[in-house]
Each structure stands twice: as structure tokens, then as C-alpha cells.
Amino acid sequence: MKLLEGKNTIVTGGSRGIGKGIAKVFAQHGANVAFTYASSAQAAEELEKELSEMGVKAKGYKSNAANFEEAQSLIKEVVEEFGSIDVLVNNAGITKDNLLMRMSEEDFDRVIEVNLKSIFNMTKAVQRTMLKQRNGSIINMSSVVGVKGNAGQANYAASKAGIIGFSKSMALELGSRNIRTNVIAPGFIETEMTDRLDEKVVEGWRDSIPLKRGGTPEDIANACVFLGSDLSTYVTGQVLHVNGGMLT
Ligand code: NAP
């Protein structure tokens, strides 16, 4: 069953990892997909082609989610091209890990800007369109680290916890207009990024997870399908933990 047939969706950070998984699973469910990237132009071009071959409308946009004006012009372009925006997935994110002792002000600010301010930028940008439609689903990508904290990731944890507070506030502000805002908190998801880690470290992680494996981008994408589709029309302001049962 195609759960997103004909819906127009935007996924930030779609060129790799989880975002790419979401774009592909959305297309499999019949959604038209606009996605963004920061610098991976070739990967974006290939994905655009792959999605188009699945029979949906698809387009990649180079757009820095941390920049307020770029978010505004992105949404303007997407609305012109696609007509409406039914689902926004704020997935773009970065890490700049270090113990507080060694964390620079620059690395703190950058992570907050890309991970948290981006969500303010994108929500502000789509708000008018979704208000007019009286319909919309916004899905924001947090992390288990935003719920539990993590040594060496104070900047990242702060950004991901901030996402939860922002999203719960949006659920309250926008609910009367049928705009839903939910959060996904992934656990350890195996992407190109985690491929680079030492196999022993990864084994240790897998072992500590009740379901005994790392998650896949598709595990997160399937949760996004639920929150983006009409299966969740009475769900807003929630944090969905997709982590194989890790304690949070
Ligand atoms: P990833 O493989 O590093 O991919 C990040 C994506 O975000 C890329 O498409 C990248 O584009 C894009 N991006 C980075 N900065 C951007 C910016 N300023 N504007 C627009 N796009 C930008 O990351 P991932 O592992 O898939 O993670 C995706 C999201 O899930 C992140 O928010 C992350 O914090 C969260 N998450 C991941 C895990 C995990 O275990 N992997 C766990 C919990 C939460 P380019 O390719 O052009 O650089």
C-alpha cells in the first residue's frame, strides 16, 4: 500500500545516510520529493535521477539549512515547482564532537546553527504555506543523545534537546490549523558515517542494544512514513524513539 501517494514532501540533508533513506522510502510510497544538500552535488544528482525513475517528481536543491534567507528562497522555489508542501522532514545535521574542555566556541555555535536554528528557519519558511493549506506534518530529527546526553557531545546534545522543546511548542501553536509537529529520536543508525568507526566499537554498540543490531536508514524512514501519512492524523507533539530498545 502506498501511504504517501501524491503528497509533496521536503527532506533536508537528503544526499546521504538517513535523509537519503527517507527520500527513497517516501518515493516508494508515492510521494513527490524535494530534498536538500550542503555540498554533495553529484550524490544529489544521482538521487534525483533514481527517485524520478520511480515515477514521482523529484528535485535536489543545494541549500544551507542554517541560513535563514536560503530557507526562505528554498521554500519559495519548492512551492512554485511542486504546488504545495504536505510534509517537511528536518533531517540535516552535523557533529563536531569534543569534551567541553577542548570544544571551541565556533564548534558549539556551528552545531547549534546547523542542527537547531535550521529547524526554526525551515519551520518559519513553510509556516505560511501550511497555514493556508490548513494541513501539514513537520518531522524533526533529534537523537537519543538529545534525550540522554553524551560525554563529548555537549553541543550536539544541546541542539537535539532543543529540537524537542521547539517541536512541542510548534505542536501547541499550530495544532488548531491541523499542522502536526513530531520528533524522531534515532538511536545508533548505521550509515556511511558509522562505517568509518572501528569494528570493535560498533560490535560493542550492537551488543548493548536489546534488538542486537544497529538501525538502518529505512528503520527511520518507516517511522517518517507513519508520521507523514494519514495514519498519524491524531498524533502531534510526540517524540518517537526509534532505537532498538536502548534505554533513554
Ligand atoms: P550524514 O550521513 O552525515 O548526512 C547528513 C546530511 O545532512 C547530508 O545530506 C548533508 O549534505 C546534509 N547537511 C549537512 N549540513 C547541512 C546544511 N547546513 N544544510 C543542508 N544540509 C546539510 O548524517 P546521518 O547519519 O544520515 O544523520 C541524519 C540526521 O539524523 C542528523 O540530524 C543526525 O543528527 C540524526 N541522527 C543520526 C544518527 C546516526 O546514528 N547516524 C543517530 C541519531 C540522530 P552533504 O552530503 O551535502 O554534506
XYZ file of N, CA and C and ligand atoms in Angstrom:
792
model
N 0.837 -1.205 0.000
C 0.000 0.000 0.000
C 0.876 1.261 0.000
N 0.551 2.200 -0.867
C 1.323 3.445 -0.922
C 0.695 4.466 0.019
N 1.431 4.816 1.068
C 0.858 5.642 2.126
C 1.022 7.148 1.915
N 1.850 7.537 0.944
C 2.099 8.971 0.741
C 1.775 9.401 -0.693
N 0.910 8.636 -1.337
C 0.565 8.873 -2.749
C 0.200 10.345 -2.989
N 0.938 10.984 -3.901
C 0.609 12.358 -4.295
C 1.002 13.434 -3.299
N 1.579 13.067 -2.163
C 1.955 14.121 -1.192
C 3.267 14.763 -1.631
N 3.356 16.074 -1.429
C 4.596 16.797 -1.729
C 5.413 16.917 -0.451
N 6.653 16.460 -0.513
C 7.460 16.379 0.711
C 8.809 17.070 0.500
N 9.379 17.562 1.598
C 10.753 18.098 1.558
C 11.562 17.395 2.634
N 12.738 16.936 2.261
C 13.655 16.302 3.218
C 14.963 17.091 3.181
N 15.379 17.659 4.310
C 16.678 18.346 4.316
C 17.777 17.320 4.556
N 18.939 17.562 3.945
C 20.058 16.613 4.081
C 19.725 15.274 3.467
N 19.294 15.301 2.199
C 18.845 14.060 1.552
C 19.934 13.348 0.754
N 21.108 13.939 0.674
C 22.129 13.366 -0.219
C 22.805 12.120 0.322
N 22.718 11.901 1.622
C 23.427 10.759 2.228
C 22.610 10.202 3.394
N 23.054 9.031 3.868
C 22.609 8.488 5.143
C 21.105 8.398 5.327
N 20.658 8.859 6.490
C 19.254 8.722 6.872
C 18.345 9.503 5.906
N 18.758 10.714 5.550
C 17.938 11.554 4.666
C 17.707 10.909 3.305
N 18.767 10.272 2.797
C 18.644 9.577 1.507
C 17.664 8.401 1.650
N 17.767 7.690 2.765
C 16.837 6.576 3.035
C 15.396 7.073 3.082
N 15.192 8.219 3.724
C 13.831 8.775 3.827
C 13.320 9.143 2.426
N 14.173 9.804 1.643
C 13.756 10.219 0.286
C 13.330 8.996 -0.529
N 14.102 7.919 -0.441
C 13.787 6.731 -1.259
C 12.498 6.043 -0.791
N 12.355 5.891 0.526
C 11.157 5.217 1.039
C 9.914 6.085 0.786
N 10.064 7.414 0.895
C 8.945 8.312 0.571
C 8.519 8.110 -0.888
N 9.512 8.044 -1.780
C 9.191 7.859 -3.207
C 8.514 6.506 -3.430
N 8.990 5.473 -2.730
C 8.342 4.152 -2.859
C 6.881 4.221 -2.440
N 6.585 5.138 -1.508
C 5.201 5.297 -1.056
C 4.438 6.331 -1.882
N 5.000 6.714 -3.032
C 4.263 7.574 -3.959
C 4.408 9.063 -3.723
N 5.306 9.464 -2.809
C 5.460 10.902 -2.531
C 6.352 11.559 -3.575
N 6.055 12.815 -3.893
C 6.982 13.649 -4.647
C 7.998 14.181 -3.639
N 9.276 14.199 -4.037
C 10.307 14.524 -3.045
C 11.218 15.661 -3.509
N 11.220 16.756 -2.743
C 12.246 17.787 -2.882
C 13.225 17.520 -1.752
N 14.506 17.495 -2.056
C 15.465 17.274 -0.968
C 16.609 18.266 -1.082
N 17.279 18.513 0.046
C 18.394 19.468 0.029
C 19.703 18.777 0.369
N 20.776 19.483 0.077
C 22.112 19.028 0.455
C 22.983 20.255 0.669
N 24.145 20.040 1.311
C 25.048 21.164 1.566
C 26.097 21.260 0.473
N 26.727 20.109 0.116
C 27.803 20.171 -0.888
C 27.887 18.950 -1.811
N 27.185 17.856 -1.496
C 27.311 16.629 -2.307
C 26.501 16.707 -3.602
N 26.959 17.546 -4.544
C 26.179 17.781 -5.768
C 25.995 16.511 -6.601
N 27.067 15.712 -6.714
C 26.960 14.525 -7.562
C 26.002 13.489 -6.968
N 26.128 13.267 -5.667
C 25.224 12.319 -4.992
C 23.781 12.788 -5.157
N 23.580 14.106 -5.087
C 22.226 14.661 -5.206
C 21.666 14.423 -6.610
N 22.519 14.612 -7.592
C 22.095 14.408 -8.978
C 21.678 12.947 -9.194
N 22.509 12.031 -8.649
C 22.203 10.598 -8.799
C 20.886 10.241 -8.096
N 20.685 10.814 -6.917
C 19.453 10.506 -6.180
C 18.225 11.058 -6.913
N 18.376 12.263 -7.432
C 17.260 12.878 -8.177
C 16.827 11.948 -9.319
N 17.823 11.394 -9.999
C 17.559 10.503 -11.132
C 16.877 9.216 -10.637
N 17.435 8.646 -9.568
C 16.903 7.388 -9.018
C 15.436 7.554 -8.589
N 15.141 8.683 -7.949
C 13.766 8.914 -7.472
C 12.825 9.139 -8.662
N 13.297 9.898 -9.644
C 12.455 10.182 -10.821
C 12.097 8.887 -11.534
N 13.057 7.955 -11.565
C 12.803 6.674 -12.236
C 11.744 5.846 -11.490
N 11.459 6.245 -10.267
C 10.413 5.535 -9.509
C 9.030 6.112 -9.818
N 8.996 7.096 -10.745
C 7.697 7.598 -11.217
C 7.130 8.745 -10.401
N 7.969 9.353 -9.531
C 7.486 10.515 -8.771
C 8.270 11.738 -9.228
N 7.767 12.917 -8.838
C 8.518 14.146 -9.125
C 9.600 14.275 -8.055
N 10.827 14.564 -8.471
C 11.922 14.656 -7.503
C 12.900 15.735 -7.915
N 13.388 16.481 -6.931
C 14.379 17.515 -7.250
C 15.288 17.782 -6.050
N 16.600 17.862 -6.324
C 17.573 18.184 -5.270
C 17.911 19.666 -5.311
N 18.042 20.287 -4.145
C 18.371 21.708 -4.053
C 19.585 21.892 -3.153
N 20.577 22.629 -3.618
C 21.702 22.987 -2.744
C 21.227 24.133 -1.869
N 21.098 23.898 -0.575
C 20.564 24.940 0.304
C 21.068 24.712 1.722
N 21.684 25.729 2.276
C 22.216 25.634 3.636
C 21.085 25.879 4.637
N 20.698 24.825 5.321
C 19.553 24.922 6.232
C 19.812 25.889 7.389
N 21.084 26.159 7.659
C 21.425 27.054 8.767
C 21.220 28.523 8.410
N 20.970 28.793 7.128
C 20.856 30.183 6.668
C 19.383 30.575 6.471
N 18.954 31.581 7.195
C 17.539 31.988 7.199
C 17.033 32.339 5.791
N 17.785 33.170 5.074
C 17.350 33.604 3.730
C 17.303 32.435 2.752
N 18.296 31.536 2.864
C 18.314 30.382 1.945
C 17.096 29.489 2.177
N 16.686 29.351 3.417
C 15.494 28.542 3.714
C 14.255 29.192 3.096
N 14.186 30.519 3.198
C 13.043 31.248 2.610
C 12.981 31.042 1.093
N 14.129 31.204 0.420
C 14.082 31.093 -1.045
C 13.896 29.640 -1.476
N 14.409 28.705 -0.689
C 14.183 27.278 -0.993
C 12.687 26.976 -1.024
N 11.998 27.384 0.032
C 10.569 27.055 0.124
C 9.784 27.740 -1.003
N 10.179 28.959 -1.327
C 9.522 29.674 -2.434
C 9.661 28.856 -3.724
N 10.881 28.403 -3.980
C 11.131 27.621 -5.202
C 10.362 26.309 -5.199
N 10.362 25.629 -4.054
C 9.688 24.322 -3.982
C 8.177 24.496 -4.177
N 7.610 25.534 -3.580
C 6.162 25.757 -3.742
C 5.843 26.056 -5.205
N 6.693 26.859 -5.845
C 6.480 27.155 -7.274
C 6.521 25.876 -8.110
N 7.481 25.013 -7.774
C 7.729 23.808 -8.574
C 6.722 22.681 -8.262
N 6.398 22.506 -6.981
C 5.569 21.361 -6.573
C 4.110 21.735 -6.288
N 3.850 23.027 -6.028
C 2.464 23.447 -5.800
C 2.059 23.547 -4.335
N 2.466 22.569 -3.518
C 2.130 22.622 -2.088
C 3.216 21.870 -1.311
N 3.165 21.969 0.005
C 4.100 21.178 0.829
C 3.289 20.490 1.921
N 3.215 19.177 1.837
C 2.427 18.430 2.814
C 3.274 17.954 3.990
N 4.530 17.588 3.703
C 5.394 17.029 4.755
C 6.772 17.674 4.676
N 7.261 18.141 5.825
C 8.637 18.648 5.919
C 9.407 17.775 6.900
N 10.514 17.194 6.437
C 11.382 16.439 7.356
C 12.673 17.223 7.538
N 12.872 17.747 8.744
C 14.107 18.461 9.065
C 15.123 17.445 9.563
N 15.934 16.960 8.612
C 16.870 15.873 8.919
C 18.326 16.328 8.936
N 18.656 17.414 8.233
C 20.069 17.822 8.105
C 20.694 18.009 9.480
N 21.895 17.510 9.642
C 22.559 17.665 10.941
C 24.036 17.354 10.837
N 24.799 17.898 11.784
C 26.248 17.649 11.820
C 26.691 17.367 13.262
N 27.890 16.830 13.382
C 28.515 16.703 14.708
C 29.868 17.404 14.671
N 30.255 17.956 15.776
C 31.634 18.459 15.969
C 31.979 18.127 17.408
N 32.336 16.849 17.623
C 32.472 16.312 18.973
C 33.784 16.711 19.650
N 33.702 16.948 20.931
C 34.872 17.184 21.766
C 34.421 17.314 23.213
N 35.301 16.987 24.136
C 34.990 17.256 25.534
C 34.907 18.772 25.717
N 34.092 19.214 26.647
C 33.870 20.657 26.843
C 35.202 21.409 26.962
N 36.135 20.789 27.676
C 37.456 21.387 27.875
C 38.085 21.822 26.549
N 37.848 21.011 25.492
C 38.511 21.292 24.204
C 37.548 21.827 23.145
N 36.276 21.993 23.515
C 35.297 22.429 22.498
C 35.420 23.937 22.257
N 35.590 24.319 21.001
C 35.722 25.753 20.710
C 34.333 26.397 20.643
N 34.318 27.707 20.817
C 33.066 28.456 20.710
C 32.489 28.281 19.298
N 33.387 28.267 18.330
C 32.989 28.116 16.926
C 32.254 26.781 16.697
N 32.796 25.704 17.263
C 32.181 24.385 17.078
C 30.844 24.280 17.820
N 30.743 24.986 18.938
C 29.452 24.995 19.641
C 28.416 25.722 18.783
N 28.777 26.919 18.333
C 27.838 27.740 17.556
C 27.423 27.060 16.255
N 28.373 26.429 15.580
C 28.090 25.821 14.269
C 27.068 24.688 14.408
N 27.263 23.852 15.430
C 26.346 22.715 15.617
C 24.943 23.214 15.972
N 24.876 24.248 16.801
C 23.561 24.801 17.149
C 22.897 25.404 15.898
N 23.689 26.071 15.097
C 23.142 26.715 13.891
C 22.615 25.701 12.879
N 23.409 24.678 12.618
C 23.009 23.697 11.584
C 21.900 22.781 12.111
N 22.001 22.359 13.354
C 21.038 21.364 13.852
C 19.760 21.982 14.407
N 19.866 23.134 15.078
C 18.694 23.684 15.764
C 18.120 24.914 15.057
N 18.983 25.869 14.728
C 18.453 27.081 14.091
C 17.841 26.732 12.734
N 18.373 25.706 12.085
C 17.838 25.263 10.792
C 16.351 24.917 10.913
N 15.979 24.393 12.059
C 14.588 23.957 12.238
C 13.676 25.171 12.398
N 14.193 26.193 13.096
C 13.483 27.482 13.169
C 13.350 28.060 11.750
N 14.467 28.080 11.011
C 14.463 28.652 9.653
C 13.437 27.960 8.755
N 13.469 26.642 8.755
C 12.612 25.878 7.830
C 11.146 25.947 8.258
N 10.898 25.929 9.563
C 9.506 25.974 10.038
C 8.905 27.340 9.721
N 9.682 28.415 9.969
C 9.225 29.766 9.615
C 8.896 29.825 8.121
N 9.778 29.195 7.328
C 9.620 29.290 5.877
C 8.387 28.540 5.371
N 8.061 27.389 5.940
C 6.885 26.629 5.436
C 5.583 27.030 6.102
N 5.694 27.767 7.210
C 4.506 28.055 8.022
C 3.352 28.648 7.198
N 3.656 29.672 6.413
C 2.599 30.362 5.668
C 1.870 29.390 4.722
N 2.661 28.577 4.006
C 2.081 27.614 3.064
C 1.199 26.612 3.796
N 1.693 26.062 4.884
C 0.915 25.050 5.614
C -0.318 25.662 6.277
N -0.192 26.915 6.759
C -1.352 27.580 7.373
C -2.454 27.771 6.339
N -2.061 28.176 5.142
C -3.036 28.391 4.062
C -3.728 27.071 3.707
N -2.923 26.004 3.666
C -3.468 24.687 3.313
C -4.348 24.108 4.429
N -4.117 24.622 5.652
C -4.705 24.045 6.869
C -4.378 22.551 6.965
N -3.145 22.253 6.638
C -2.699 20.861 6.632
C -1.177 20.842 6.569
N -0.568 19.936 7.307
C 0.882 19.774 7.207
C 1.411 18.879 8.309
N 2.506 18.191 7.990
C 3.175 17.372 9.003
C 4.653 17.733 8.990
N 5.148 18.153 10.142
C 6.568 18.504 10.264
C 7.226 17.448 11.156
N 8.317 16.887 10.652
C 9.015 15.822 11.392
C 10.445 16.291 11.637
N 10.836 16.383 12.889
C 12.165 16.897 13.217
C 13.058 15.792 13.777
N 14.294 15.712 13.251
C 15.201 14.633 13.630
C 16.032 15.023 14.839
N 15.704 14.435 15.977
C 16.511 14.635 17.187
C 17.463 13.453 17.289
N 17.709 12.977 18.497
C 18.627 11.851 18.700
C 18.468 11.345 20.122
N 18.820 10.084 20.322
C 18.871 9.525 21.670
C 19.783 10.395 22.540
N 20.788 11.007 21.905
C 21.750 11.845 22.632
C 21.092 13.129 23.165
N 20.058 13.596 22.480
C 19.326 14.771 22.944
C 18.463 14.464 24.155
N 18.175 13.185 24.370
C 17.335 12.772 25.496
C 18.216 12.383 26.695
N 19.305 11.672 26.405
C 20.164 11.132 27.476
C 21.403 11.949 27.773
N 21.868 12.764 26.776
C 23.179 13.408 26.876
C 24.263 12.425 26.472
N 25.444 12.932 26.187
C 26.569 12.061 25.844
C 27.873 12.808 26.068
N 28.803 12.171 26.783
C 30.108 12.805 27.000
C 30.762 13.053 25.647
N 31.291 14.240 25.462
C 31.965 14.578 24.204
C 31.029 15.145 23.154
N 29.746 15.260 23.492
C 28.783 15.776 22.503
C 27.845 16.832 23.117
N 28.385 17.675 23.998
C 27.516 18.661 24.671
C 26.818 19.574 23.661
N 27.533 19.990 22.635
C 26.924 20.871 21.621
C 25.809 20.140 20.867
N 26.100 18.916 20.445
C 25.134 18.103 19.695
C 23.916 17.776 20.570
N 24.179 17.356 21.811
C 23.074 17.006 22.728
C 22.183 18.218 22.984
N 22.809 19.385 23.165
C 22.025 20.610 23.409
C 21.157 20.926 22.191
N 21.717 20.774 20.993
C 20.943 21.068 19.777
C 19.778 20.093 19.637
N 20.027 18.826 19.953
C 18.994 17.800 19.756
C 17.909 17.867 20.839
N 18.296 18.292 22.062
C 17.294 18.507 23.113
C 16.466 19.741 22.779
N 17.120 20.769 22.225
C 16.413 21.991 21.827
C 15.342 21.711 20.797
N 15.621 20.774 19.907
C 14.659 20.395 18.868
C 13.358 19.894 19.508
N 13.491 19.161 20.594
C 12.294 18.597 21.248
C 11.428 19.727 21.819
N 12.054 20.695 22.506
C 11.296 21.822 23.070
C 10.640 22.652 21.979
N 11.375 22.896 20.910
C 10.846 23.681 19.789
C 9.633 22.969 19.175
N 9.775 21.668 18.969
C 8.711 20.906 18.293
C 7.444 20.837 19.150
N 7.632 20.657 20.459
C 6.449 20.601 21.337
C 5.728 21.949 21.332
N 6.492 23.041 21.245
C 5.878 24.379 21.177
C 5.121 24.554 19.865
N 5.695 24.068 18.767
C 5.014 24.172 17.464
C 3.726 23.344 17.455
N 3.769 22.190 18.109
C 2.547 21.360 18.167
C 1.431 22.162 18.830
N 1.777 22.949 19.860
C 0.771 23.750 20.563
C 0.335 24.954 19.725
N 1.299 25.616 19.066
C 0.963 26.822 18.291
C 0.184 26.518 17.025
N 0.502 25.394 16.384
C -0.014 25.161 15.027
C -1.099 24.083 14.957
N -1.357 23.441 16.080
C -2.313 22.321 16.087
C -3.707 22.719 15.630
N -4.156 23.923 16.000
C -5.530 24.329 15.653
C -5.695 24.494 14.145
N -4.580 24.586 13.405
C -4.647 24.687 11.943
C -4.334 23.352 11.276
N -4.380 22.281 12.076
C -4.152 20.941 11.522
C -2.723 20.744 11.007
N -1.786 21.478 11.633
C -0.372 21.255 11.313
C 0.219 20.487 12.492
N 0.732 19.303 12.194
C 1.272 18.434 13.248
C 2.792 18.537 13.274
N 3.370 18.496 14.474
C 4.830 18.544 14.605
C 5.272 17.429 15.548
N 6.083 16.538 15.037
C 6.582 15.431 15.855
C 8.095 15.291 15.697
N 8.662 14.530 16.606
C 10.117 14.343 16.645
C 10.428 12.861 16.540
N 11.489 12.547 15.810
C 12.016 11.184 15.852
C 13.368 11.244 16.554
N 13.572 10.359 17.512
C 14.863 10.277 18.205
C 15.517 8.939 17.853
N 16.353 8.939 16.789
C 17.021 7.685 16.427
C 18.087 7.315 17.442
N 18.342 6.012 17.531
C 19.456 5.530 18.355
C 20.700 5.469 17.501
N 21.349 4.304 17.474
C 22.570 4.134 16.687
C 22.192 3.607 15.310
N 22.321 4.477 14.299
C 21.910 4.108 12.943
C 23.158 3.955 12.082
N 23.270 2.828 11.415
C 24.480 2.566 10.640
C 24.387 3.226 9.269
N 25.204 4.259 9.097
C 25.270 4.993 7.822
C 26.732 4.998 7.377
N 27.002 5.663 6.245
C 28.398 5.780 5.776
C 29.281 6.332 6.895
N 28.686 7.201 7.706
C 29.427 7.836 8.796
C 29.927 6.794 9.803
N 29.059 5.861 10.187
C 29.451 4.869 11.192
C 30.318 3.758 10.582
N 30.298 3.629 9.236
C 31.170 2.651 8.558
C 32.630 2.923 8.864
N 32.912 4.191 9.141
C 34.305 4.590 9.353
C 34.795 4.254 10.764
N 33.886 3.858 11.645
C 34.277 3.575 13.030
C 34.912 2.200 13.148
N 35.699 2.047 14.210
C 36.346 0.773 14.489
C 35.292 -0.328 14.682
N 35.492 -1.460 14.012
C 34.513 -2.551 14.027
C 34.224 -3.047 15.458
N 35.252 -3.042 16.312
C 35.074 -3.495 17.708
C 34.131 -2.563 18.480
N 34.285 -1.267 18.231
C 33.424 -0.275 18.893
C 31.981 -0.483 18.434
N 31.814 -0.688 17.138
C 30.474 -0.879 16.570
C 29.850 -2.161 17.138
N 30.641 -3.237 17.236
C 30.158 -4.503 17.815
C 29.647 -4.285 19.243
N 30.412 -3.497 19.998
C 30.034 -3.188 21.394
C 28.678 -2.495 21.433
N 28.469 -1.563 20.528
C 27.195 -0.851 20.473
C 26.053 -1.799 20.138
N 26.295 -2.605 19.097
C 25.237 -3.538 18.665
C 24.840 -4.437 19.825
N 25.847 -4.876 20.569
C 25.612 -5.808 21.667
C 24.788 -5.200 22.795
N 24.935 -3.881 22.974
C 24.236 -3.230 24.089
C 22.785 -2.887 23.739
N 22.407 -3.097 22.491
C 21.043 -2.757 22.058
C 20.149 -3.994 22.206
N 18.986 -3.860 22.886
C 18.124 -5.031 23.079
C 17.807 -5.795 21.788
N 17.611 -5.090 20.676
C 17.332 -5.800 19.418
C 18.608 -6.303 18.737
N 19.742 -6.071 19.367
C 21.046 -6.649 18.950
C 21.510 -6.262 17.555
N 21.117 -5.092 17.111
C 21.655 -4.588 15.840
C 21.550 -3.070 15.815
N 22.370 -2.465 14.961
C 22.201 -1.036 14.722
C 20.982 -0.848 13.840
N 20.458 0.372 13.841
C 19.308 0.646 12.978
C 19.768 0.948 11.565
N 18.835 0.922 10.624
C 19.129 1.266 9.238
C 18.395 2.571 8.900
N 18.852 3.270 7.853
C 18.106 4.460 7.419
C 16.636 4.125 7.148
N 16.372 2.899 6.672
C 14.983 2.508 6.375
C 14.148 2.409 7.664
N 14.778 2.005 8.773
C 14.040 1.956 10.046
C 13.527 3.351 10.410
N 14.369 4.353 10.181
C 13.968 5.735 10.491
C 12.956 6.217 9.443
N 13.214 5.864 8.187
C 12.313 6.291 7.104
C 10.898 5.767 7.336
N 10.779 4.518 7.796
C 9.444 3.953 8.016
C 8.686 4.710 9.105
N 9.411 5.157 10.129
C 8.769 5.967 11.174
C 8.320 7.304 10.579
N 9.122 7.847 9.648
C 8.748 9.107 8.980
C 7.506 8.911 8.112
N 7.395 7.737 7.479
C 6.202 7.462 6.662
C 4.967 7.515 7.555
N 5.058 6.887 8.716
C 3.926 6.902 9.658
C 3.557 8.349 10.023
N 4.570 9.125 10.432
C 4.281 10.494 10.905
C 3.894 11.445 9.773
N 4.308 11.119 8.554
C 3.959 11.978 7.422
C 2.619 11.622 6.807
N 2.158 10.404 7.066
C 0.959 9.911 6.377
C -0.313 10.150 7.199
N -1.425 9.801 6.595
C -2.706 9.971 7.288
C -2.927 8.910 8.368
N -1.979 7.989 8.527
C -2.091 7.029 9.637
C -1.906 7.718 10.989
N -1.303 8.915 10.971
C -0.982 9.570 12.247
C -1.707 10.906 12.407
N -2.893 11.020 11.816
C -3.560 12.339 11.818
C -3.938 12.831 13.226
N -3.887 11.954 14.241
C -4.215 12.411 15.612
C -2.973 12.395 16.506
N -1.788 12.414 15.872
C -0.532 12.364 16.632
C 0.220 13.664 16.432
N 0.437 14.417 17.515
C 1.293 15.613 17.422
C 1.976 15.877 18.755
N 3.115 16.545 18.684
C 3.863 16.889 19.904
C 4.575 15.708 20.542
N 4.778 14.641 19.767
C 5.350 13.418 20.346
C 6.812 13.211 19.948
N 7.520 12.472 20.784
C 8.881 12.040 20.445
C 8.830 10.538 20.246
N 9.107 10.114 19.021
C 9.087 8.679 18.712
C 10.533 8.167 18.770
N 10.781 7.267 19.709
C 12.134 6.734 19.884
C 12.313 5.518 18.977
N 13.236 5.626 18.037
C 13.469 4.514 17.102
C 14.907 4.067 17.336
N 15.074 3.170 18.316
C 16.435 2.907 18.797
C 16.691 1.456 19.186
N 15.841 0.541 18.770
C 16.070 -0.875 19.078
C 15.908 -1.224 20.553
N 15.303 -0.295 21.303
C 15.035 -0.583 22.714
C 16.073 -0.063 23.685
N 17.025 0.740 23.185
C 18.021 1.372 24.088
C 17.293 2.089 25.210
N 17.830 2.048 26.402
C 17.193 2.782 27.484
C 17.426 4.266 27.298
N 16.380 5.073 27.456
C 16.563 6.519 27.289
C 16.273 7.233 28.596
P 25.083 12.183 7.442
O 25.261 10.848 6.798
O 26.300 12.917 7.913
O 24.243 13.133 6.414
C 23.966 14.463 6.746
C 23.139 15.096 5.653
O 22.865 16.462 6.029
C 23.873 15.175 4.309
O 22.924 15.015 3.277
C 24.442 16.590 4.299
O 24.631 17.120 2.985
C 23.324 17.333 4.998
N 23.742 18.604 5.595
C 24.751 18.827 6.475
N 24.813 20.127 6.787
C 23.818 20.749 6.098
C 23.359 22.085 5.991
N 23.944 23.088 6.657
N 22.302 22.362 5.175
C 21.707 21.366 4.470
N 22.089 20.068 4.540
C 23.127 19.774 5.337
O 24.121 12.094 8.710
P 23.069 10.942 9.131
O 23.783 9.947 9.966
O 22.296 10.491 7.973
O 22.109 11.783 10.110
C 20.933 12.458 9.669
C 20.234 13.090 10.857
O 19.922 12.085 11.823
C 21.082 14.140 11.593
O 20.256 15.179 12.050
C 21.652 13.352 12.760
O 21.976 14.200 13.840
C 20.481 12.434 13.082
N 20.874 11.211 13.807
C 21.760 10.326 13.268
C 22.099 9.179 13.994
C 23.054 8.135 13.453
O 23.385 7.216 14.213
N 23.504 8.177 12.216
C 21.553 8.972 15.257
C 20.664 9.901 15.774
C 20.329 11.027 15.038
P 26.045 16.907 2.196
O 26.055 15.463 1.743
O 25.973 17.841 1.045
O 27.123 17.213 3.172
